CSV table of C-alpha atoms in Angstrom, one decimal:
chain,number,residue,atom,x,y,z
A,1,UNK,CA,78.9,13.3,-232.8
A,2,UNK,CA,79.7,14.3,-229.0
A,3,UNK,CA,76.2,13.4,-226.9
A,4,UNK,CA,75.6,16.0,-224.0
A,5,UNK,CA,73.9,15.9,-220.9
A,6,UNK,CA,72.2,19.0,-219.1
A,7,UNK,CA,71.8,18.6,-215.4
A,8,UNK,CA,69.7,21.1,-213.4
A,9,UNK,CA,70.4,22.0,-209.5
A,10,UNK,CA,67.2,23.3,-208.5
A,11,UNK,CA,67.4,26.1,-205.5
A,12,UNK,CA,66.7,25.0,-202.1
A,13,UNK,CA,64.4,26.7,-201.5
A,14,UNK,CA,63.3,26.9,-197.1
A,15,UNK,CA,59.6,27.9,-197.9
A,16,UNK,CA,56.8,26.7,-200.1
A,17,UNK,CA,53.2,25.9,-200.2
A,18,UNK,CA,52.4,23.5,-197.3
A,19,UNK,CA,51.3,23.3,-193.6
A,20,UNK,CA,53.5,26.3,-192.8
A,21,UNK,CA,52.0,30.0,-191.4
A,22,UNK,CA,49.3,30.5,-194.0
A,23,UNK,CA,49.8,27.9,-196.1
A,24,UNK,CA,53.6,29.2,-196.5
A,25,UNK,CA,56.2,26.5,-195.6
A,26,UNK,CA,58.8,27.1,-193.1
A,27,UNK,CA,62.1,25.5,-191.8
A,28,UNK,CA,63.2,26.2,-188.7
A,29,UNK,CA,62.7,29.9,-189.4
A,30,UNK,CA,63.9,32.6,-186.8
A,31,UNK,CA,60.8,34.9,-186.6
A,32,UNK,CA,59.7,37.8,-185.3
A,33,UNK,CA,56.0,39.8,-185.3
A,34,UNK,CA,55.7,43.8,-185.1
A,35,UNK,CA,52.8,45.3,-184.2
A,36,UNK,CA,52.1,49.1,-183.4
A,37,UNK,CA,48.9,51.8,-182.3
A,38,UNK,CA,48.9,55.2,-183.4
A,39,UNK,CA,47.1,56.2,-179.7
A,40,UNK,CA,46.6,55.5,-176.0
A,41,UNK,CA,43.5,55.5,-175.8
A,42,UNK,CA,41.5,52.3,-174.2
A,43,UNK,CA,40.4,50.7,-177.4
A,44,UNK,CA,43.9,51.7,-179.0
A,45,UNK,CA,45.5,49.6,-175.8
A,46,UNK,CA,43.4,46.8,-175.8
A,47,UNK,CA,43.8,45.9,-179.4
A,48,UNK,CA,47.8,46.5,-179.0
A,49,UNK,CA,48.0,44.1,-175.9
A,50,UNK,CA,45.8,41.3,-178.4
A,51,UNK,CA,48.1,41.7,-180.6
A,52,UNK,CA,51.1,40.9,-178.9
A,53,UNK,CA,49.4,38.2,-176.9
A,54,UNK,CA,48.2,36.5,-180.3
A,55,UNK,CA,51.5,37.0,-182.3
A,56,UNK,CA,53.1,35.4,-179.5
A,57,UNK,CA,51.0,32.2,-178.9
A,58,UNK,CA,51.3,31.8,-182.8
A,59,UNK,CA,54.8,31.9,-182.7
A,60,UNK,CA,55.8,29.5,-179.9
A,61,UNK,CA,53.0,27.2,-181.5
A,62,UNK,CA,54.8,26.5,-184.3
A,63,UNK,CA,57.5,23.7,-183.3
A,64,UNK,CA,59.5,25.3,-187.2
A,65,UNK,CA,59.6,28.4,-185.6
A,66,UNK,CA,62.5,29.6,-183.9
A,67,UNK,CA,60.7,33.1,-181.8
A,68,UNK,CA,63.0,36.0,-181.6
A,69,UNK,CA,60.6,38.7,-180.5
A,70,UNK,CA,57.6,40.9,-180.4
A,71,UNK,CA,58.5,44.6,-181.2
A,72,UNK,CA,55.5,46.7,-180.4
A,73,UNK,CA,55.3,50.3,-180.3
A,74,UNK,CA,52.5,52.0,-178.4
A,75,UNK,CA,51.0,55.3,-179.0
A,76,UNK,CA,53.5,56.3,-181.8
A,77,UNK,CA,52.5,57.6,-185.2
A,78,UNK,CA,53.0,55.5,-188.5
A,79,UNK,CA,53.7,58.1,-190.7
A,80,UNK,CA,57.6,58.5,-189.8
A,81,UNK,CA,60.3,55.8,-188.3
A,82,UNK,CA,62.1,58.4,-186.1
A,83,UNK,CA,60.7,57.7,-183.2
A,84,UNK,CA,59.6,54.1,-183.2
A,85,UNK,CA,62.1,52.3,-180.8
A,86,UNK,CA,60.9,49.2,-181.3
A,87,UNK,CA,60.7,49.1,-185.1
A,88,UNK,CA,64.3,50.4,-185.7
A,89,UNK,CA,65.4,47.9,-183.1
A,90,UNK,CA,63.8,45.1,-185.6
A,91,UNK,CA,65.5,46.3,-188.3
A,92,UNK,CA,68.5,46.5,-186.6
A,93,UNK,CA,68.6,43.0,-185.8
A,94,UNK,CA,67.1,41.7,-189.3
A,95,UNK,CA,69.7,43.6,-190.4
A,96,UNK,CA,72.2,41.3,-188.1
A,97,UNK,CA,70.7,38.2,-189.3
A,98,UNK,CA,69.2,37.2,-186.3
A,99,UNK,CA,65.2,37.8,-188.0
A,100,UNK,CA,64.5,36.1,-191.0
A,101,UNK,CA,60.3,36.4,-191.2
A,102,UNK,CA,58.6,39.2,-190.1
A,103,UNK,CA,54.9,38.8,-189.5
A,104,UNK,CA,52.8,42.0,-189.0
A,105,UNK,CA,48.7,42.9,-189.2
A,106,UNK,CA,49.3,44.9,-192.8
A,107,UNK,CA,51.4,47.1,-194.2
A,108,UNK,CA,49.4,50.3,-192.8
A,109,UNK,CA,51.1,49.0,-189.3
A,110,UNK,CA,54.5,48.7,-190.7
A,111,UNK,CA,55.0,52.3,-191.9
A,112,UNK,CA,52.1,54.9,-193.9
A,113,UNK,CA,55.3,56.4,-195.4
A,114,UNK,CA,55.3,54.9,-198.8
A,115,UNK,CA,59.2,55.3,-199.3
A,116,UNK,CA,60.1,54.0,-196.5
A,117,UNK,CA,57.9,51.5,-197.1
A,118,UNK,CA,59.6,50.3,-199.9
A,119,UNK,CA,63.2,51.0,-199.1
A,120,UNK,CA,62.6,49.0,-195.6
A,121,UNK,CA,60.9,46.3,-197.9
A,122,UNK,CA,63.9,46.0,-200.9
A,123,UNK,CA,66.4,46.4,-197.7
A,124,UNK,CA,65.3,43.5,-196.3
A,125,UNK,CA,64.4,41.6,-199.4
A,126,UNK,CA,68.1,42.0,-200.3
A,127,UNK,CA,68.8,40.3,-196.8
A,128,UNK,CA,67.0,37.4,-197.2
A,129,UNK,CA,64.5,38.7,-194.6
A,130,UNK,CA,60.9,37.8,-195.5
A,131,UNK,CA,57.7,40.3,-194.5
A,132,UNK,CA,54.4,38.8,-194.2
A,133,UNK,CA,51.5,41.1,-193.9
A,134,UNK,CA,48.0,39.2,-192.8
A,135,UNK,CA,45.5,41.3,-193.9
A,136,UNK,CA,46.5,41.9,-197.9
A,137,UNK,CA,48.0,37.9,-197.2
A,138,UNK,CA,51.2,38.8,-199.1
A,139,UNK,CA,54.7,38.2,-198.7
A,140,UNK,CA,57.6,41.0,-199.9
A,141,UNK,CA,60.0,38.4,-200.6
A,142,UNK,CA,58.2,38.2,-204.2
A,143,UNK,CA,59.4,41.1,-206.3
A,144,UNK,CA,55.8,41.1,-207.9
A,145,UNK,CA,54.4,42.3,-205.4
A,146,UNK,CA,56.0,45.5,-205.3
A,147,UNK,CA,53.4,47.2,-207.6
A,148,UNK,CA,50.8,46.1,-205.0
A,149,UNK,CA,52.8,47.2,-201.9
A,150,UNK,CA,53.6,50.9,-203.6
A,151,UNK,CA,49.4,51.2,-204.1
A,152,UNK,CA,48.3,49.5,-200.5
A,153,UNK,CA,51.3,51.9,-199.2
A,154,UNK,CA,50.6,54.9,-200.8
A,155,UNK,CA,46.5,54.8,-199.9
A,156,UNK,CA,48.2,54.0,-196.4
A,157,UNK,CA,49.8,56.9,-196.5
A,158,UNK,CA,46.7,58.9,-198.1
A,159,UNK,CA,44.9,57.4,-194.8
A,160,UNK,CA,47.2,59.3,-192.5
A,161,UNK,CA,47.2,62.0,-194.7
A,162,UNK,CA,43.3,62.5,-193.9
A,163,UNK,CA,43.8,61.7,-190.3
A,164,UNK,CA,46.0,64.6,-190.0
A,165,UNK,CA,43.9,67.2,-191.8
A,166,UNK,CA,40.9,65.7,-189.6
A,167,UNK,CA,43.1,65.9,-186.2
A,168,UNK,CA,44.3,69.8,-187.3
A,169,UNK,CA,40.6,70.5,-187.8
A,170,UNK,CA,39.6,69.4,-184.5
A,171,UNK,CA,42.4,71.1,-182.5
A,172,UNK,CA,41.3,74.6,-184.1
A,173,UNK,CA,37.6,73.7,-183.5
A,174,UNK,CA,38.7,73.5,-179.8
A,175,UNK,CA,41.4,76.5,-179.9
A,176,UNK,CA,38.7,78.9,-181.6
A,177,UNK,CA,36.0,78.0,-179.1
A,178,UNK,CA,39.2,79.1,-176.1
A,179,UNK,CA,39.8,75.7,-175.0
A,180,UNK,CA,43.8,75.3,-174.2
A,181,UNK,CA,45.8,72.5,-175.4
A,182,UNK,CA,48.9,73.3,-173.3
A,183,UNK,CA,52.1,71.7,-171.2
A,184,UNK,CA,51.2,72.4,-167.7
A,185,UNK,CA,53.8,70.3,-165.5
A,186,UNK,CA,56.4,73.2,-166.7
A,187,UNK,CA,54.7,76.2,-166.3
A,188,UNK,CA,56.3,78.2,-163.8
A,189,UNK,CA,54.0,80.8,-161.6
A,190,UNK,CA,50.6,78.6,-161.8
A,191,UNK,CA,49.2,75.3,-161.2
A,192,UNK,CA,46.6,73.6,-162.8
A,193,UNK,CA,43.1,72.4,-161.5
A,194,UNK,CA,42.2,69.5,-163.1
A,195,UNK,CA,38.9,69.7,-161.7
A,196,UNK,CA,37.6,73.3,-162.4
A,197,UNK,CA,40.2,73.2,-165.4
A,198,UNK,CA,41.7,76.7,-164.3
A,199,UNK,CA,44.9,78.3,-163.7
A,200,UNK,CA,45.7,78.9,-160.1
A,201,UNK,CA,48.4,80.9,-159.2
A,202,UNK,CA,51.5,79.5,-157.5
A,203,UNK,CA,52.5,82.4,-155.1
A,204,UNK,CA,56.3,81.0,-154.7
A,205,UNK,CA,57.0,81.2,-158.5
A,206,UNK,CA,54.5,84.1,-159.3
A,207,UNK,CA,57.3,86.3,-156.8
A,208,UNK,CA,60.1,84.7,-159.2
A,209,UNK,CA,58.3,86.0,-162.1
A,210,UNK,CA,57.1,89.5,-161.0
A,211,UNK,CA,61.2,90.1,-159.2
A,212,UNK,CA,62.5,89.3,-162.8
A,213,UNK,CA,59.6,91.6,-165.1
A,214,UNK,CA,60.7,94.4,-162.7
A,215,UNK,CA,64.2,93.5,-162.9
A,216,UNK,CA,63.8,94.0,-167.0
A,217,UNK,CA,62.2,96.9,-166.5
A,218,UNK,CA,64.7,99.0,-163.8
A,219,UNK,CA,67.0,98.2,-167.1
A,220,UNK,CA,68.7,95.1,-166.3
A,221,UNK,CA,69.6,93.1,-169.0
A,222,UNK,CA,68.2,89.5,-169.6
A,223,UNK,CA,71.9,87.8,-168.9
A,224,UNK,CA,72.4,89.7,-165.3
A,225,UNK,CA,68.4,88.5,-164.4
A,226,UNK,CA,69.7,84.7,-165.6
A,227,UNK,CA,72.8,85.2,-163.1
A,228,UNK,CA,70.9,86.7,-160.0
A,229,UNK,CA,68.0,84.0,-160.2
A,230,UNK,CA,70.6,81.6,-159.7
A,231,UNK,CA,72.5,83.0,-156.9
A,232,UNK,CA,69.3,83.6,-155.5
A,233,UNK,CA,68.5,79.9,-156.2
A,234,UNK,CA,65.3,80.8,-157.6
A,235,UNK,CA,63.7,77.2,-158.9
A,236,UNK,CA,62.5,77.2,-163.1
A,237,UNK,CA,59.2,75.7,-164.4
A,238,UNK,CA,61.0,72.5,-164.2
A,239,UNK,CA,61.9,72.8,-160.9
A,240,UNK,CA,65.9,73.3,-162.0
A,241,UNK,CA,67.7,75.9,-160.2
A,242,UNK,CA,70.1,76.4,-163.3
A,243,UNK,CA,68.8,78.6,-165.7
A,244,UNK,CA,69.4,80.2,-169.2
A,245,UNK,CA,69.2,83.7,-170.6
A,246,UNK,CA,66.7,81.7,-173.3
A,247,UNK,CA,64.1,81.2,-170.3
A,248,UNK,CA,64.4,84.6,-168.8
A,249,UNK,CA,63.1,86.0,-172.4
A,250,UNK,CA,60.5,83.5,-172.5
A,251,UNK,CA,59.1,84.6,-169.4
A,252,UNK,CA,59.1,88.2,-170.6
A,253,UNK,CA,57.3,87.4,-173.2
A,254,UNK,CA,54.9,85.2,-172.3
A,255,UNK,CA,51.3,86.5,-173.0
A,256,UNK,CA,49.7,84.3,-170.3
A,257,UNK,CA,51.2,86.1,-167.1
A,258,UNK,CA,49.1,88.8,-168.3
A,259,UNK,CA,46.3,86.3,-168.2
A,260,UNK,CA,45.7,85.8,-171.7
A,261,UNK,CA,46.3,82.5,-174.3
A,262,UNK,CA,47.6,82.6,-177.6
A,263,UNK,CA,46.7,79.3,-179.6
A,264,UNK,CA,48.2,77.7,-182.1
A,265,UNK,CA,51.9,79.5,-182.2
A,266,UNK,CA,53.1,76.7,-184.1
A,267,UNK,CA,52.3,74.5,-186.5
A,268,UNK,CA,53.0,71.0,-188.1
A,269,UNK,CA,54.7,71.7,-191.6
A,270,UNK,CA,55.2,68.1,-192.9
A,271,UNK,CA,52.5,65.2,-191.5
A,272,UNK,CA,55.0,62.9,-192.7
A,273,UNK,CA,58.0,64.2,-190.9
A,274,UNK,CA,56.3,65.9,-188.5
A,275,UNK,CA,58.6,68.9,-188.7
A,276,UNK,CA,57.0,71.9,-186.5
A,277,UNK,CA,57.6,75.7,-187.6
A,278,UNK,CA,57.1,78.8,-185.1
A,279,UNK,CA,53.0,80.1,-186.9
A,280,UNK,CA,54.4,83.6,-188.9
A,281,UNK,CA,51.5,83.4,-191.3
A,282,UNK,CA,51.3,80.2,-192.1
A,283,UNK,CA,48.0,78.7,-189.9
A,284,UNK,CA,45.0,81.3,-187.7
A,285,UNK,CA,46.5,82.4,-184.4
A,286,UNK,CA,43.6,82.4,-181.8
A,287,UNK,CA,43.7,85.0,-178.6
A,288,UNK,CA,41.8,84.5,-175.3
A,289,UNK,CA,41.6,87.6,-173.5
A,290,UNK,CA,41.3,87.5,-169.5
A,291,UNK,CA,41.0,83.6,-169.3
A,292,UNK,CA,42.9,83.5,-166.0
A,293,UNK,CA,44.2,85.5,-163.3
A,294,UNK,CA,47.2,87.5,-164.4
A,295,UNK,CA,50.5,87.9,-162.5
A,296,UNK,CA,51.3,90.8,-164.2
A,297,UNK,CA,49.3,93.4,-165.1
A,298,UNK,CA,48.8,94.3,-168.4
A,299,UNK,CA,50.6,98.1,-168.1
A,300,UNK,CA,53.5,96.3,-166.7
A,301,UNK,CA,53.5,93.7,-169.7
A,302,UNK,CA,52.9,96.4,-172.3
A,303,UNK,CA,56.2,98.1,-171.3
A,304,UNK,CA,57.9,95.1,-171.3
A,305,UNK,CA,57.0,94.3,-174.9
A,306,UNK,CA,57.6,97.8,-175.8
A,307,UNK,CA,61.1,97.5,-174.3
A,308,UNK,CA,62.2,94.4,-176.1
A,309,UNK,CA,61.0,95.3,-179.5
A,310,UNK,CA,63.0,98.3,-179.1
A,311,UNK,CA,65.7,96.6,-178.1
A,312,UNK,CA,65.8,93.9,-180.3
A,313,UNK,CA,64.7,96.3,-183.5
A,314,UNK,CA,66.4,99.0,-182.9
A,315,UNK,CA,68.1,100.4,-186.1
A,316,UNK,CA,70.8,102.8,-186.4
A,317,UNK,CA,72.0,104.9,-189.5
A,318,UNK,CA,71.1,105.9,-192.7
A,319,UNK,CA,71.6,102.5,-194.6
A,320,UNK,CA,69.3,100.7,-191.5
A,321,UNK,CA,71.5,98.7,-190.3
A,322,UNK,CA,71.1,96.6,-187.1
A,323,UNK,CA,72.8,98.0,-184.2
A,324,UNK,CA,73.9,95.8,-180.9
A,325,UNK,CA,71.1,97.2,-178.3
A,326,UNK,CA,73.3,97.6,-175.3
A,327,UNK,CA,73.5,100.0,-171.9
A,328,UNK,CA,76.6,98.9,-170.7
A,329,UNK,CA,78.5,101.8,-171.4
A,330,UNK,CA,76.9,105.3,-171.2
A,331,UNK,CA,77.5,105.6,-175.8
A,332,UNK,CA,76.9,102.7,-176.5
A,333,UNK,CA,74.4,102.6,-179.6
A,334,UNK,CA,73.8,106.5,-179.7
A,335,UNK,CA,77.3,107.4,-181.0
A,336,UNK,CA,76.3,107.8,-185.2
A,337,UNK,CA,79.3,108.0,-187.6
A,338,UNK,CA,78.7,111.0,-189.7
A,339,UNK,CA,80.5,109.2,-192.9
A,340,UNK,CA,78.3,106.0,-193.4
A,341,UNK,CA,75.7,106.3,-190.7
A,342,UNK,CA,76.7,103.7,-189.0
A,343,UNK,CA,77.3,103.4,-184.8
A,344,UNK,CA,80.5,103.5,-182.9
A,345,UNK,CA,82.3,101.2,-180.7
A,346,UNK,CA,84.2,101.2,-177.5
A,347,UNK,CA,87.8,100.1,-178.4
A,348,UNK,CA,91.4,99.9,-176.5
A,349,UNK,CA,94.3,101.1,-178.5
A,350,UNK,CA,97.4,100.1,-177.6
A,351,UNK,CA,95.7,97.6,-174.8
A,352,UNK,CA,97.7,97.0,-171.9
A,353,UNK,CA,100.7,99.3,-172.8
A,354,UNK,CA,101.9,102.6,-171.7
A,355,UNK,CA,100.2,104.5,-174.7
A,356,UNK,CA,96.7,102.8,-174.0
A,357,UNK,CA,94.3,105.0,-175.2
A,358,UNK,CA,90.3,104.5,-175.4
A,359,UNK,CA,88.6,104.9,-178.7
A,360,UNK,CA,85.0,104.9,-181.0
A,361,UNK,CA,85.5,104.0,-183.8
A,362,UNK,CA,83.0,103.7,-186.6
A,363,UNK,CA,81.4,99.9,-187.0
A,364,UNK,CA,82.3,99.9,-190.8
A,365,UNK,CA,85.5,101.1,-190.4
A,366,UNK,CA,86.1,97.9,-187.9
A,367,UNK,CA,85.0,95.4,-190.4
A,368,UNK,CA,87.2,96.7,-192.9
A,369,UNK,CA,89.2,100.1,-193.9
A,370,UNK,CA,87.8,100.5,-197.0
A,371,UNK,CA,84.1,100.4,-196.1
A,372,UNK,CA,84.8,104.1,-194.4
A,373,UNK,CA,87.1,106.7,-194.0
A,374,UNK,CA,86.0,108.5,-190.7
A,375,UNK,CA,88.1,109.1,-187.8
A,376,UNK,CA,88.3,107.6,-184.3
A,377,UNK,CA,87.3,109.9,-181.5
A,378,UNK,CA,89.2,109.7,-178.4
A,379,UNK,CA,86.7,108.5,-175.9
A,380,UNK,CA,88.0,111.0,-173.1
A,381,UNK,CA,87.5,114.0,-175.3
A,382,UNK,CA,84.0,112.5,-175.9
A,383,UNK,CA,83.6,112.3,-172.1
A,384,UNK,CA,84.7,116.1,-171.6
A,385,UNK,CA,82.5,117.4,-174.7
A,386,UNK,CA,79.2,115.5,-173.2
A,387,UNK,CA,79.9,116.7,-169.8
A,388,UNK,CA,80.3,120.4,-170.9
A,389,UNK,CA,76.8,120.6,-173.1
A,390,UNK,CA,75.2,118.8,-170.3
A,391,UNK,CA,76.3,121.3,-168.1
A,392,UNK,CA,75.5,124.3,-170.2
A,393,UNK,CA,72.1,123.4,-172.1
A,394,UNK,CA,70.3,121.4,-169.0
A,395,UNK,CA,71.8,122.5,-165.8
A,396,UNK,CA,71.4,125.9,-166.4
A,397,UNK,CA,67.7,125.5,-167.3
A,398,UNK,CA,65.7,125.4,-164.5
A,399,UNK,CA,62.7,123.7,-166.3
A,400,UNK,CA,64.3,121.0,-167.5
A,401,UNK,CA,66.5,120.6,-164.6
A,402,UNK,CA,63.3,119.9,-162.4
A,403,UNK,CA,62.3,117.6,-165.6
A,404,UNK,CA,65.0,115.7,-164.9
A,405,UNK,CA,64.7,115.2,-161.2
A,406,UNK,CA,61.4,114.1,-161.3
A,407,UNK,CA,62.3,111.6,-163.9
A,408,UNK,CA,65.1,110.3,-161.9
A,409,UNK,CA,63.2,109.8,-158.7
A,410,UNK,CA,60.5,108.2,-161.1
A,411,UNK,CA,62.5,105.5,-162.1
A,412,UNK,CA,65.0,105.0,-159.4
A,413,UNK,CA,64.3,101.1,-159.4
A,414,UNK,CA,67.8,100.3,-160.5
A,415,UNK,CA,69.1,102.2,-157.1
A,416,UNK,CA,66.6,100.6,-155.1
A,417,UNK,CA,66.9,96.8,-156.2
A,418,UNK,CA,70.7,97.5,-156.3
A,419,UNK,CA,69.7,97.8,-152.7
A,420,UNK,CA,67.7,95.5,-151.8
A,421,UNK,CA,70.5,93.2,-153.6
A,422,UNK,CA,73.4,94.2,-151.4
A,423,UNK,CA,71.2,93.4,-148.5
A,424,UNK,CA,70.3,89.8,-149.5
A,425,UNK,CA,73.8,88.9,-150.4
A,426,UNK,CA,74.9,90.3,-146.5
């Protein structure tokens, strides 16, 4: 009978119990400590400087440890790795190979998200790269352990969950009692007093602001006022002298140029991600009336608002739908097919030949010649028609004639900045 012999190659294994970092072995490991604070406040930055002082005397101390680095984030939140520079960077380079042990203060400092948590944890585990947290004294390396790490992790992330709700709480403590939480490096027209915590008005950009409210209103579009502030070289919130159609409409609808505050117009959706929605419904909007001195009056901003709603809701036909709000051309929008209900549009037949003729033609019959059978008009036909009932139902009336003349030299503004215009660009 054949004899065999069974010979067993243990592992080597680099760490063990034995004079190592917490009674953990470790050969010539390459190491690296992470440390973070959700705040800047003093305490918050004391105890973040300690900790990278301490992680780094530890470190070089140990003649079997090779250091790599300290990552440290300051004053970023745990609950998401988004935005933590230094913590990606780690994993980055662990990722690499050049981090084999990472030492931090517990898990609640290495993420309050409890599945990225794990999935950083198993990443690295897979990698050979060890995590040591000091307060629960564990190490991830043991699959064991991951039972533990998903309960310490997910009351981690109950923790932050609490913090949130108690941070909300406190912000609409402060917004219902009118105190402002707002961005006032950017905020173009007034400057802030830090020590009677006011507005004050900046006369330079309040003039930029009141030229383009009665811009709006003398009927010029929100794309013209973006190109004459920049020829003008009129300077944004941000000091830029570029600007975009976007800011214009913020401007216009900015409640605080009429001196009030609206708090609270978004609000976080996700404490986790950290995702922000615009408030429709979803949190208390607070209004302070009259908290500082207005740039515009409120008439003036009224008719603004009035102006833009109508523009931007205006509905045309019998089936509601949305029409393009537009004074470009003296039919645009007001034009209604008598088919489907629907507005016509300026178009060139024939464009740029010898039969070139200018048309409306019905919206619906544009997107498709099935969706409606009406008929183009020719425009020039519509020009003659308009000008005749003009001529016979208002110029032939006296009293509405003088109607009319009064309500022309009312609102003459477009003549008038026209202008003014043509004399700043001589």
């Amino acid at each position: 009978m054949r004899t065999t012999n069974v010979r067993i190659l243990s592992p080597n294994k680099n760490g063990g119990p034995g004079n190592g970092f917490n009674g953990y072995q470790l050969t010539k490991k390459r190491v690296a400590a992470y440390c973070r604070v959700s705040s800047d406040s003093l305490d918050q930055k004391t105890s973040y400087d300690a900790q990278v002082d301490e992680y780094t005397k530890r470190i070089m101390a140990n003649p079997e440890w090779e250091m790599v680095k300290v990552y440290a984030d300051e004053g970023i939140s745990g609950t998401s790795t988004k935005n933590r520079k230094q913590f990606n960077e780690m994993i980055d380079a662990a990722r690499s190979g050049r981090i084999e042990l990472i030492i931090t203060k517990s898990i609640s400092r290495f993420a309050r998200n409890t599945v990225d948590c794990l999935n950083y944890i198993r990443e690295l585990r897979e990698r050979k790269v060890d995590i040591f947290f000091e307060k629960e004294n564990i190490y991830s390396s043991d699959p064991k352990v991951d039972f533990l790490l998903t309960i310490m992790s997910s009351i981690a992330q109950e923790e932050a969950r609490n913090t949130s709700e108690n941070v909300k709480w406190n912000i609409r403590k402060r917004f219902s009692e009118g105190t402002p939480s707002l961005n006032f490096k950017r905020f173009l027209g007034y400057d802030y007093n830090p020590k009677t915590k006011a507005f004050v008005i900046n006369e330079e950009g309040a003039e930029t602001i009141r030229l383009i409210y009665k811009m709006y209103l003398d009927g010029i579009g929100c794309h013209q006022i973006m190109k004459e502030m920049e020829r003008l070289g009129r300077k944004t919130g941000s000091g830029a002298t570029k600007w975009w159609e976007s800011t214009v409409i913020t401007i216009l609808k900015n409640e605080k140029y009429a001196g009030d505050l609206i708090l609270q117009k978004t609000v976080t959706l996700d404490y986790l991600t950290h995702k922000r929605a615009n408030n429709d419904n979803l949190a208390p909007k607070y209004v302070v009336e009259n908290n500082h001195p207005a740039i515009i009056d409120r008439e003036t901003f009224n008719k603004v608002q009035k102006m833009m709603d109508i523009k931007s809701n205006a509905k045309m036909g019998k089936d509601k739908n949305l029409a393009k709000y537009t004074i470009r051309y003296p039919f645009s929008s007001i034009i209604i097919c008598n088919e489907c209900g629907r507005t016509l549009k300026r178009r060139y037949w024939n464009y740029g030949t010898p039969a070139e003729r200018l048309m409306q033609q019905c919206g619906s019959y544009i997107q498709g010649k099935g969706n409606c059978q009406a008929k183009a008009l020719y425009h020039d036909v519509l020009e003659k028609m308009t000008l005749q009932m003009i001529g016979d139902v208002f110029f032939k009336n006296d009293q509405i004639l003088a109607k009319i003349k009064a309500s022309i030299s009312k609102n003459s503004g477009v003549t008038e900045l026209e202008s003014k215009l043509k004399e700043i660009r001589k």
